[in-house]
């Protein structure tokens, strides 16, 4: 079983930055698996944001490309999402997800089509004010 705990959310103004963290643990956790982030804005469906293959190959939704950076520290079993130039439309609950073997592009596609896939934690709230 894999446990994921998100943290790092908060309230910022437009243009601000936040770094989210996701601590992974559990007997079946495999740091070679693809991982990613999804988010859910109030009143909207959950959507895939970013995915990472291993600890270097990444893929992003068009809405966050150039502003968000996903990374992973396999020594600490922590997944990160660095978010810069935040916009009000980035507001929402952010969840990390663990998928399995594959590519970052495949992982992002899974998260886009099935945004509940591999989500284990309670999420962390991000609020961006105008």
PDB file of C-alpha atoms in Angstrom:
ATOM      1  CA  UNK A   1       0.000   0.000   0.000  1.00  0.00           C
ATOM      2  CA  UNK A   2       1.166   3.527  -0.819  1.00  0.00           C
ATOM      3  CA  UNK A   3       0.505   6.576   1.312  1.00  0.00           C
ATOM      4  CA  UNK A   4       0.729  10.108  -0.057  1.00  0.00           C
ATOM      5  CA  UNK A   5       0.589  13.257   2.057  1.00  0.00           C
ATOM      6  CA  UNK A   6       0.389  16.648   0.381  1.00  0.00           C
ATOM      7  CA  UNK A   7       1.482  19.933   1.958  1.00  0.00           C
ATOM      8  CA  UNK A   8       2.627  23.428   1.063  1.00  0.00           C
ATOM      9  CA  UNK A   9      -0.598  25.028  -0.061  1.00  0.00           C
ATOM     10  CA  UNK A  10      -1.611  28.514   0.960  1.00  0.00           C
ATOM     11  CA  UNK A  11      -3.002  31.859  -0.114  1.00  0.00           C
ATOM     12  CA  UNK A  12      -1.048  34.142  -2.426  1.00  0.00           C
ATOM     13  CA  UNK A  13      -1.731  37.066  -4.707  1.00  0.00           C
ATOM     14  CA  UNK A  14      -1.624  36.919  -8.477  1.00  0.00           C
ATOM     15  CA  UNK A  15       1.954  36.520  -9.624  1.00  0.00           C
ATOM     16  CA  UNK A  16       3.028  34.824  -6.418  1.00  0.00           C
ATOM     17  CA  UNK A  17       4.705  31.467  -5.942  1.00  0.00           C
ATOM     18  CA  UNK A  18       4.183  28.325  -3.899  1.00  0.00           C
ATOM     19  CA  UNK A  19       5.924  24.976  -3.643  1.00  0.00           C
ATOM     20  CA  UNK A  20       3.812  21.932  -2.942  1.00  0.00           C
ATOM     21  CA  UNK A  21       5.247  18.746  -1.492  1.00  0.00           C
ATOM     22  CA  UNK A  22       3.985  15.181  -1.498  1.00  0.00           C
ATOM     23  CA  UNK A  23       5.596  12.707   0.880  1.00  0.00           C
ATOM     24  CA  UNK A  24       5.331   9.104  -0.272  1.00  0.00           C
ATOM     25  CA  UNK A  25       5.606   6.006   1.874  1.00  0.00           C
ATOM     26  CA  UNK A  26       4.390   2.438   2.119  1.00  0.00           C
ATOM     27  CA  UNK A  27       5.534  -1.078   1.560  1.00  0.00           C
ATOM     28  CA  UNK A  28       4.671  -1.115  -2.122  1.00  0.00           C
ATOM     29  CA  UNK A  29       5.979   2.338  -2.993  1.00  0.00           C
ATOM     30  CA  UNK A  30       8.321   2.205  -5.961  1.00  0.00           C
ATOM     31  CA  UNK A  31      10.263   5.370  -6.739  1.00  0.00           C
ATOM     32  CA  UNK A  32      10.565   4.305 -10.374  1.00  0.00           C
ATOM     33  CA  UNK A  33       6.822   4.723 -10.916  1.00  0.00           C
ATOM     34  CA  UNK A  34       5.431   7.779 -12.646  1.00  0.00           C
ATOM     35  CA  UNK A  35       3.850  10.322 -10.355  1.00  0.00           C
ATOM     36  CA  UNK A  36       1.872  13.468 -10.944  1.00  0.00           C
ATOM     37  CA  UNK A  37      -0.319  16.259  -9.689  1.00  0.00           C
ATOM     38  CA  UNK A  38      -4.000  16.908 -10.286  1.00  0.00           C
ATOM     39  CA  UNK A  39      -6.153  19.795  -9.119  1.00  0.00           C
ATOM     40  CA  UNK A  40      -9.802  20.573  -8.618  1.00  0.00           C
ATOM     41  CA  UNK A  41     -11.170  24.095  -8.760  1.00  0.00           C
ATOM     42  CA  UNK A  42     -14.430  24.922  -6.975  1.00  0.00           C
ATOM     43  CA  UNK A  43     -17.353  23.710  -9.038  1.00  0.00           C
ATOM     44  CA  UNK A  44     -15.146  22.121 -11.674  1.00  0.00           C
ATOM     45  CA  UNK A  45     -13.929  18.639 -12.464  1.00  0.00           C
ATOM     46  CA  UNK A  46     -10.530  17.450 -11.358  1.00  0.00           C
ATOM     47  CA  UNK A  47      -7.811  17.894 -14.001  1.00  0.00           C
ATOM     48  CA  UNK A  48      -4.303  16.632 -14.584  1.00  0.00           C
ATOM     49  CA  UNK A  49      -1.589  19.245 -14.110  1.00  0.00           C
ATOM     50  CA  UNK A  50       1.837  17.613 -14.409  1.00  0.00           C
ATOM     51  CA  UNK A  51       3.572  14.238 -14.408  1.00  0.00           C
ATOM     52  CA  UNK A  52       7.107  12.960 -13.981  1.00  0.00           C
ATOM     53  CA  UNK A  53       8.836   9.817 -15.223  1.00  0.00           C
ATOM     54  CA  UNK A  54      11.680   8.698 -12.987  1.00  0.00           C
ATOM     55  CA  UNK A  55      13.059  11.926 -11.595  1.00  0.00           C
ATOM     56  CA  UNK A  56      13.842  13.870 -14.747  1.00  0.00           C
ATOM     57  CA  UNK A  57      11.325  13.490 -17.594  1.00  0.00           C
ATOM     58  CA  UNK A  58       8.277  15.715 -17.210  1.00  0.00           C
ATOM     59  CA  UNK A  59       5.009  16.597 -18.904  1.00  0.00           C
ATOM     60  CA  UNK A  60       2.638  19.497 -18.266  1.00  0.00           C
ATOM     61  CA  UNK A  61      -0.871  20.597 -19.058  1.00  0.00           C
ATOM     62  CA  UNK A  62      -0.886  23.548 -21.448  1.00  0.00           C
ATOM     63  CA  UNK A  63      -2.483  25.755 -18.799  1.00  0.00           C
ATOM     64  CA  UNK A  64       0.575  25.518 -16.525  1.00  0.00           C
ATOM     65  CA  UNK A  65       3.413  25.003 -18.992  1.00  0.00           C
ATOM     66  CA  UNK A  66       6.232  27.480 -18.368  1.00  0.00           C
ATOM     67  CA  UNK A  67       4.934  28.375 -14.897  1.00  0.00           C
ATOM     68  CA  UNK A  68       4.903  25.081 -12.975  1.00  0.00           C
ATOM     69  CA  UNK A  69       7.784  22.654 -12.451  1.00  0.00           C
ATOM     70  CA  UNK A  70       7.368  19.106 -11.194  1.00  0.00           C
ATOM     71  CA  UNK A  71      10.336  17.380  -9.600  1.00  0.00           C
ATOM     72  CA  UNK A  72      11.111  14.428  -7.362  1.00  0.00           C
ATOM     73  CA  UNK A  73      13.698  13.705  -4.700  1.00  0.00           C
ATOM     74  CA  UNK A  74      14.005   9.932  -4.677  1.00  0.00           C
ATOM     75  CA  UNK A  75      16.368  10.001  -1.699  1.00  0.00           C
ATOM     76  CA  UNK A  76      13.600  11.563   0.399  1.00  0.00           C
ATOM     77  CA  UNK A  77      10.615  10.054  -1.455  1.00  0.00           C
ATOM     78  CA  UNK A  78       9.114  13.496  -1.954  1.00  0.00           C
ATOM     79  CA  UNK A  79       7.357  14.836  -5.032  1.00  0.00           C
ATOM     80  CA  UNK A  80       7.298  18.603  -5.563  1.00  0.00           C
ATOM     81  CA  UNK A  81       5.326  21.086  -7.615  1.00  0.00           C
ATOM     82  CA  UNK A  82       6.946  24.506  -7.905  1.00  0.00           C
ATOM     83  CA  UNK A  83       4.298  27.013  -8.989  1.00  0.00           C
ATOM     84  CA  UNK A  84       5.299  30.463 -10.211  1.00  0.00           C
ATOM     85  CA  UNK A  85       3.369  33.384 -11.683  1.00  0.00           C
ATOM     86  CA  UNK A  86       0.202  32.046 -10.106  1.00  0.00           C
ATOM     87  CA  UNK A  87      -3.159  33.138 -11.481  1.00  0.00           C
ATOM     88  CA  UNK A  88      -6.641  33.139  -9.888  1.00  0.00           C
ATOM     89  CA  UNK A  89      -7.590  30.243 -12.173  1.00  0.00           C
ATOM     90  CA  UNK A  90      -4.919  28.134 -10.446  1.00  0.00           C
ATOM     91  CA  UNK A  91      -7.040  28.186  -7.288  1.00  0.00           C
ATOM     92  CA  UNK A  92      -8.104  24.743  -6.145  1.00  0.00           C
ATOM     93  CA  UNK A  93      -7.297  21.645  -4.159  1.00  0.00           C
ATOM     94  CA  UNK A  94      -4.112  19.985  -5.343  1.00  0.00           C
ATOM     95  CA  UNK A  95      -3.511  16.242  -5.029  1.00  0.00           C
ATOM     96  CA  UNK A  96      -0.536  14.120  -5.883  1.00  0.00           C
ATOM     97  CA  UNK A  97      -0.967  10.766  -7.544  1.00  0.00           C
ATOM     98  CA  UNK A  98       1.103   7.649  -8.108  1.00  0.00           C
ATOM     99  CA  UNK A  99       0.611   5.739 -11.317  1.00  0.00           C
ATOM    100  CA  UNK A 100       3.055   3.038 -12.370  1.00  0.00           C
ATOM    101  CA  UNK A 101       5.605   2.244 -15.058  1.00  0.00           C
ATOM    102  CA  UNK A 102       5.371   4.325 -18.210  1.00  0.00           C
ATOM    103  CA  UNK A 103       6.294   7.675 -19.665  1.00  0.00           C
ATOM    104  CA  UNK A 104       5.520  11.127 -18.338  1.00  0.00           C
ATOM    105  CA  UNK A 105       3.341  11.831 -21.368  1.00  0.00           C
ATOM    106  CA  UNK A 106       1.365   8.643 -20.783  1.00  0.00           C
ATOM    107  CA  UNK A 107       1.034   9.497 -17.084  1.00  0.00           C
ATOM    108  CA  UNK A 108      -0.297  12.973 -17.840  1.00  0.00           C
ATOM    109  CA  UNK A 109      -2.757  11.482 -20.316  1.00  0.00           C
ATOM    110  CA  UNK A 110      -4.017   9.092 -17.636  1.00  0.00           C
ATOM    111  CA  UNK A 111      -4.353  11.934 -15.141  1.00  0.00           C
ATOM    112  CA  UNK A 112      -6.206  14.003 -17.731  1.00  0.00           C
ATOM    113  CA  UNK A 113      -8.670  11.228 -18.594  1.00  0.00           C
ATOM    114  CA  UNK A 114      -8.908   9.676 -15.126  1.00  0.00           C
ATOM    115  CA  UNK A 115      -7.952  12.411 -12.642  1.00  0.00           C
ATOM    116  CA  UNK A 116      -8.845  10.278  -9.624  1.00  0.00           C
ATOM    117  CA  UNK A 117      -6.349   7.589 -10.643  1.00  0.00           C
ATOM    118  CA  UNK A 118      -3.656   7.006  -8.028  1.00  0.00           C
ATOM    119  CA  UNK A 119      -4.786   9.786  -5.702  1.00  0.00           C
ATOM    120  CA  UNK A 120      -4.250   8.709  -2.118  1.00  0.00           C
ATOM    121  CA  UNK A 121      -4.099  11.839   0.031  1.00  0.00           C
ATOM    122  CA  UNK A 122      -6.329  14.626   1.293  1.00  0.00           C
ATOM    123  CA  UNK A 123      -4.864  17.316  -0.909  1.00  0.00           C
ATOM    124  CA  UNK A 124      -3.586  20.791  -0.155  1.00  0.00           C
ATOM    125  CA  UNK A 125      -5.499  24.005  -0.878  1.00  0.00           C
ATOM    126  CA  UNK A 126      -4.091  26.711  -3.119  1.00  0.00           C
ATOM    127  CA  UNK A 127      -5.864  30.061  -3.263  1.00  0.00           C
ATOM    128  CA  UNK A 128      -4.752  32.826  -5.600  1.00  0.00           C
ATOM    129  CA  UNK A 129      -6.385  36.213  -5.202  1.00  0.00           C
ATOM    130  CA  UNK A 130      -6.583  38.868  -7.878  1.00  0.00           C
TER     131      UNK A 130
END
